[in-house]
Amino acid sequence: MMFADRHIVLASASPRRLEILRQIGIEPELHPVEVEEDNTLTTQRDEEAVVSANAALKAQAAAAAYDDAIVIGADTIVSLDGVIFGKPVDRADAKRMLETLSGNTHKVYTGICLIDTKTHKTVGGASVCEVTFPKLKEREIEEYLDSGEPFDKAGAYGIQGRGALLVDRIEGDYYTVVGLSVPLLRRLEIILAMV
């Protein structure tokens, strides 16, 4: 079992991340944090660096409250042609995102940071998955917007919900798209135990 006999803290309010952890036998304490995310891409800072840095910011903000815990911070973004799609600010923004993703293959990046507050060890990394949307009809986009599902999700869709109807195929780890890559989490746990 992962993180045997350790107190686990999830620095997120995401019900999707909580559900993933519960699926693999982890019942974390929730400690949502508000941090100023930086989604700026530069020639020295690609998407993996962005999500890794934002995941670390979240984990660090929560870790300050614990003396003996493993804190998990995570961040997810959608990227197409060098443009990052975070959570939409309103319906018009969500519609713009979905229209842009329609008929295209985009990448979803999820960063994870683990902090052991007892040993002060930190490890982090990122995973990526390609997602292809078919050409969406205006009606499909409007119906999805009416569902209310897009508004708290990077790229304005959730593959684990009704957004699955918008997806033609994925290449890579499904859990990366949902927001917490289980294979990456497992690798980082092993590294944390070794450092």
GROMACS .gro file of C-alpha atoms in nm:
model
  195
    1MET     CA    1   0.000   0.000   0.000
    2MET     CA    2   0.122   0.346  -0.083
    3PHE     CA    3   0.238   0.574   0.198
    4ALA     CA    4   0.186   0.298   0.458
    5ASP     CA    5   0.113   0.431   0.808
    6ARG     CA    6   0.164   0.796   0.713
    7HIS     CA    7  -0.077   1.084   0.753
    8ILE     CA    8  -0.159   1.204   0.399
    9VAL     CA    9  -0.269   1.558   0.325
   10LEU     CA   10  -0.415   1.664  -0.010
   11ALA     CA   11  -0.354   2.034  -0.076
   12SER     CA   12  -0.664   2.058  -0.295
   13ALA     CA   13  -1.040   2.086  -0.282
   14SER     CA   14  -1.077   1.880  -0.601
   15PRO     CA   15  -1.335   1.604  -0.561
   16ARG     CA   16  -1.173   1.428  -0.857
   17ARG     CA   17  -0.832   1.410  -0.690
   18LEU     CA   18  -0.991   1.292  -0.366
   19GLU     CA   19  -1.180   1.020  -0.553
   20ILE     CA   20  -0.861   0.898  -0.723
   21LEU     CA   21  -0.680   0.872  -0.389
   22ARG     CA   22  -0.973   0.686  -0.236
   23GLN     CA   23  -0.975   0.445  -0.532
   24ILE     CA   24  -0.618   0.345  -0.451
   25GLY     CA   25  -0.681   0.308  -0.079
   26ILE     CA   26  -0.568   0.646   0.052
   27GLU     CA   27  -0.799   0.855   0.272
   28PRO     CA   28  -0.630   1.195   0.289
   29GLU     CA   29  -0.700   1.495   0.504
   30LEU     CA   30  -0.811   1.779   0.279
   31HIS     CA   31  -0.624   2.107   0.315
   32PRO     CA   32  -0.725   2.332   0.022
   33VAL     CA   33  -0.494   2.625  -0.039
   34GLU     CA   34  -0.513   2.943  -0.240
   35VAL     CA   35  -0.193   3.026  -0.425
   36GLU     CA   36  -0.109   3.261  -0.709
   37GLU     CA   37  -0.053   3.020  -0.999
   38ASP     CA   38   0.181   3.125  -1.277
   39ASN     CA   39   0.086   2.976  -1.613
   40THR     CA   40   0.342   3.172  -1.814
   41LEU     CA   41   0.536   2.982  -2.079
   42THR     CA   42   0.883   3.100  -2.179
   43THR     CA   43   1.173   2.952  -2.373
   44GLN     CA   44   1.310   2.830  -2.037
   45ARG     CA   45   0.975   2.728  -1.888
   46ASP     CA   46   0.756   2.473  -2.065
   47GLU     CA   47   0.422   2.325  -1.962
   48GLU     CA   48   0.582   2.055  -1.745
   49ALA     CA   49   0.775   2.322  -1.556
   50VAL     CA   50   0.456   2.527  -1.510
   51VAL     CA   51   0.250   2.245  -1.356
   52SER     CA   52   0.544   2.124  -1.148
   53ALA     CA   53   0.601   2.473  -1.005
   54ASN     CA   54   0.231   2.527  -0.932
   55ALA     CA   55   0.201   2.184  -0.765
   56ALA     CA   56   0.501   2.272  -0.548
   57LEU     CA   57   0.348   2.606  -0.449
   58LYS     CA   58   0.031   2.429  -0.334
   59ALA     CA   59   0.217   2.158  -0.143
   60GLN     CA   60   0.442   2.413   0.029
   61ALA     CA   61   0.145   2.626   0.133
   62ALA     CA   62  -0.024   2.328   0.299
   63ALA     CA   63   0.295   2.172   0.441
   64ALA     CA   64   0.352   2.466   0.672
   65ALA     CA   65   0.061   2.341   0.888
   66TYR     CA   66   0.197   1.989   0.953
   67ASP     CA   67   0.490   1.839   1.144
   68ASP     CA   68   0.453   1.476   1.034
   69ALA     CA   69   0.265   1.421   0.710
   70ILE     CA   70   0.306   1.357   0.341
   71VAL     CA   71   0.154   1.653   0.159
   72ILE     CA   72   0.037   1.611  -0.199
   73GLY     CA   73   0.011   1.917  -0.423
   74ALA     CA   74  -0.113   1.890  -0.781
   75ASP     CA   75  -0.184   2.113  -1.078
   76THR     CA   76  -0.337   2.043  -1.420
   77ILE     CA   77  -0.338   2.247  -1.739
   78VAL     CA   78  -0.446   2.197  -2.098
   79SER     CA   79  -0.218   2.320  -2.376
   80LEU     CA   80  -0.267   2.360  -2.750
   81ASP     CA   81  -0.007   2.516  -2.979
   82GLY     CA   82   0.176   2.679  -2.689
   83VAL     CA   83  -0.137   2.832  -2.537
   84ILE     CA   84  -0.241   2.726  -2.188
   85PHE     CA   85  -0.607   2.671  -2.107
   86GLY     CA   86  -0.673   2.692  -1.734
   87LYS     CA   87  -1.015   2.702  -1.572
   88PRO     CA   88  -1.260   2.921  -1.764
   89VAL     CA   89  -1.360   3.250  -1.603
   90ASP     CA   90  -1.715   3.241  -1.742
   91ARG     CA   91  -1.942   3.075  -2.000
   92ALA     CA   92  -1.801   3.274  -2.292
   93ASP     CA   93  -1.446   3.173  -2.195
   94ALA     CA   94  -1.549   2.806  -2.162
   95LYS     CA   95  -1.716   2.820  -2.503
   96ARG     CA   96  -1.407   2.976  -2.660
   97MET     CA   97  -1.189   2.699  -2.513
   98LEU     CA   98  -1.415   2.419  -2.635
   99GLU     CA   99  -1.442   2.572  -2.983
  100THR     CA  100  -1.062   2.597  -2.998
  101LEU     CA  101  -1.009   2.238  -2.881
  102SER     CA  102  -1.276   2.109  -3.123
  103GLY     CA  103  -1.123   1.901  -3.403
  104ASN     CA  104  -0.775   1.921  -3.251
  105THR     CA  105  -0.534   1.716  -3.043
  106HIS     CA  106  -0.420   1.894  -2.729
  107LYS     CA  107  -0.200   1.798  -2.436
  108VAL     CA  108  -0.297   1.773  -2.072
  109TYR     CA  109  -0.021   1.816  -1.814
  110THR     CA  110  -0.049   1.726  -1.447
  111GLY     CA  111   0.223   1.813  -1.199
  112ILE     CA  112   0.255   1.651  -0.858
  113CYS     CA  113   0.470   1.756  -0.563
  114LEU     CA  114   0.516   1.545  -0.249
  115ILE     CA  115   0.655   1.695   0.071
  116ASP     CA  116   0.744   1.485   0.374
  117THR     CA  117   0.706   1.741   0.651
  118LYS     CA  118   0.887   1.515   0.899
  119THR     CA  119   1.208   1.483   0.695
  120HIS     CA  120   1.161   1.801   0.485
  121LYS     CA  121   1.221   1.599   0.167
  122THR     CA  122   1.047   1.717  -0.148
  123VAL     CA  123   1.001   1.542  -0.482
  124GLY     CA  124   0.800   1.641  -0.786
  125GLY     CA  125   0.736   1.573  -1.148
  126ALA     CA  126   0.487   1.598  -1.430
  127SER     CA  127   0.301   1.370  -1.668
  128VAL     CA  128   0.147   1.443  -2.006
  129CYS     CA  129  -0.137   1.290  -2.208
  130GLU     CA  130  -0.264   1.371  -2.556
  131VAL     CA  131  -0.638   1.415  -2.600
  132THR     CA  132  -0.817   1.440  -2.934
  133PHE     CA  133  -1.157   1.602  -2.977
  134PRO     CA  134  -1.369   1.538  -3.284
  135LYS     CA  135  -1.514   1.840  -3.462
  136LEU     CA  136  -1.784   1.946  -3.216
  137LYS     CA  137  -2.120   2.079  -3.326
  138GLU     CA  138  -2.241   2.408  -3.181
  139ARG     CA  139  -2.530   2.220  -3.018
  140GLU     CA  140  -2.290   1.978  -2.844
  141ILE     CA  141  -2.090   2.266  -2.699
  142GLU     CA  142  -2.401   2.452  -2.582
  143GLU     CA  143  -2.548   2.140  -2.419
  144TYR     CA  144  -2.222   2.073  -2.239
  145LEU     CA  145  -2.205   2.433  -2.119
  146ASP     CA  146  -2.566   2.403  -1.997
  147SER     CA  147  -2.463   2.104  -1.783
  148GLY     CA  148  -2.245   2.335  -1.570
  149GLU     CA  149  -1.962   2.083  -1.572
  150PRO     CA  150  -1.694   2.285  -1.759
  151PHE     CA  151  -1.654   2.575  -1.520
  152ASP     CA  152  -1.411   2.437  -1.261
  153LYS     CA  153  -1.193   2.235  -1.497
  154ALA     CA  154  -0.879   2.310  -1.694
  155GLY     CA  155  -0.966   2.334  -2.062
  156ALA     CA  156  -1.338   2.359  -1.975
  157TYR     CA  157  -1.404   1.985  -1.976
  158GLY     CA  158  -1.394   1.686  -1.745
  159ILE     CA  159  -1.314   1.353  -1.908
  160GLN     CA  160  -1.450   1.163  -1.608
  161GLY     CA  161  -1.797   1.315  -1.653
  162ARG     CA  162  -2.010   1.431  -1.943
  163GLY     CA  163  -1.696   1.566  -2.103
  164ALA     CA  164  -1.613   1.209  -2.202
  165LEU     CA  165  -1.864   1.262  -2.486
  166LEU     CA  166  -1.635   1.532  -2.629
  167VAL     CA  167  -1.330   1.305  -2.648
  168ASP     CA  168  -1.245   1.098  -2.954
  169ARG     CA  169  -0.931   0.934  -2.809
  170ILE     CA  170  -0.650   0.972  -2.559
  171GLU     CA  171  -0.287   0.865  -2.573
  172GLY     CA  172  -0.130   0.832  -2.230
  173ASP     CA  173  -0.241   0.810  -1.871
  174TYR     CA  174  -0.613   0.871  -1.820
  175TYR     CA  175  -0.556   0.990  -1.462
  176THR     CA  176  -0.332   1.268  -1.591
  177VAL     CA  177  -0.637   1.411  -1.768
  178VAL     CA  178  -0.853   1.371  -1.456
  179GLY     CA  179  -0.595   1.562  -1.250
  180LEU     CA  180  -0.377   1.321  -1.048
  181SER     CA  181  -0.159   1.074  -1.235
  182VAL     CA  182  -0.148   0.749  -1.036
  183PRO     CA  183   0.164   0.616  -1.216
  184LEU     CA  184   0.347   0.943  -1.145
  185LEU     CA  185   0.229   0.944  -0.783
  186ARG     CA  186   0.360   0.589  -0.739
  187ARG     CA  187   0.701   0.679  -0.889
  188LEU     CA  188   0.731   0.989  -0.672
  189GLU     CA  189   0.644   0.790  -0.358
  190ILE     CA  190   0.929   0.548  -0.435
  191ILE     CA  191   1.172   0.835  -0.496
  192LEU     CA  192   1.064   1.010  -0.174
  193ALA     CA  193   1.138   0.693   0.023
  194MET     CA  194   1.487   0.674  -0.129
  195VAL     CA  195   1.607   1.035  -0.096
   0.00000   0.00000   0.00000
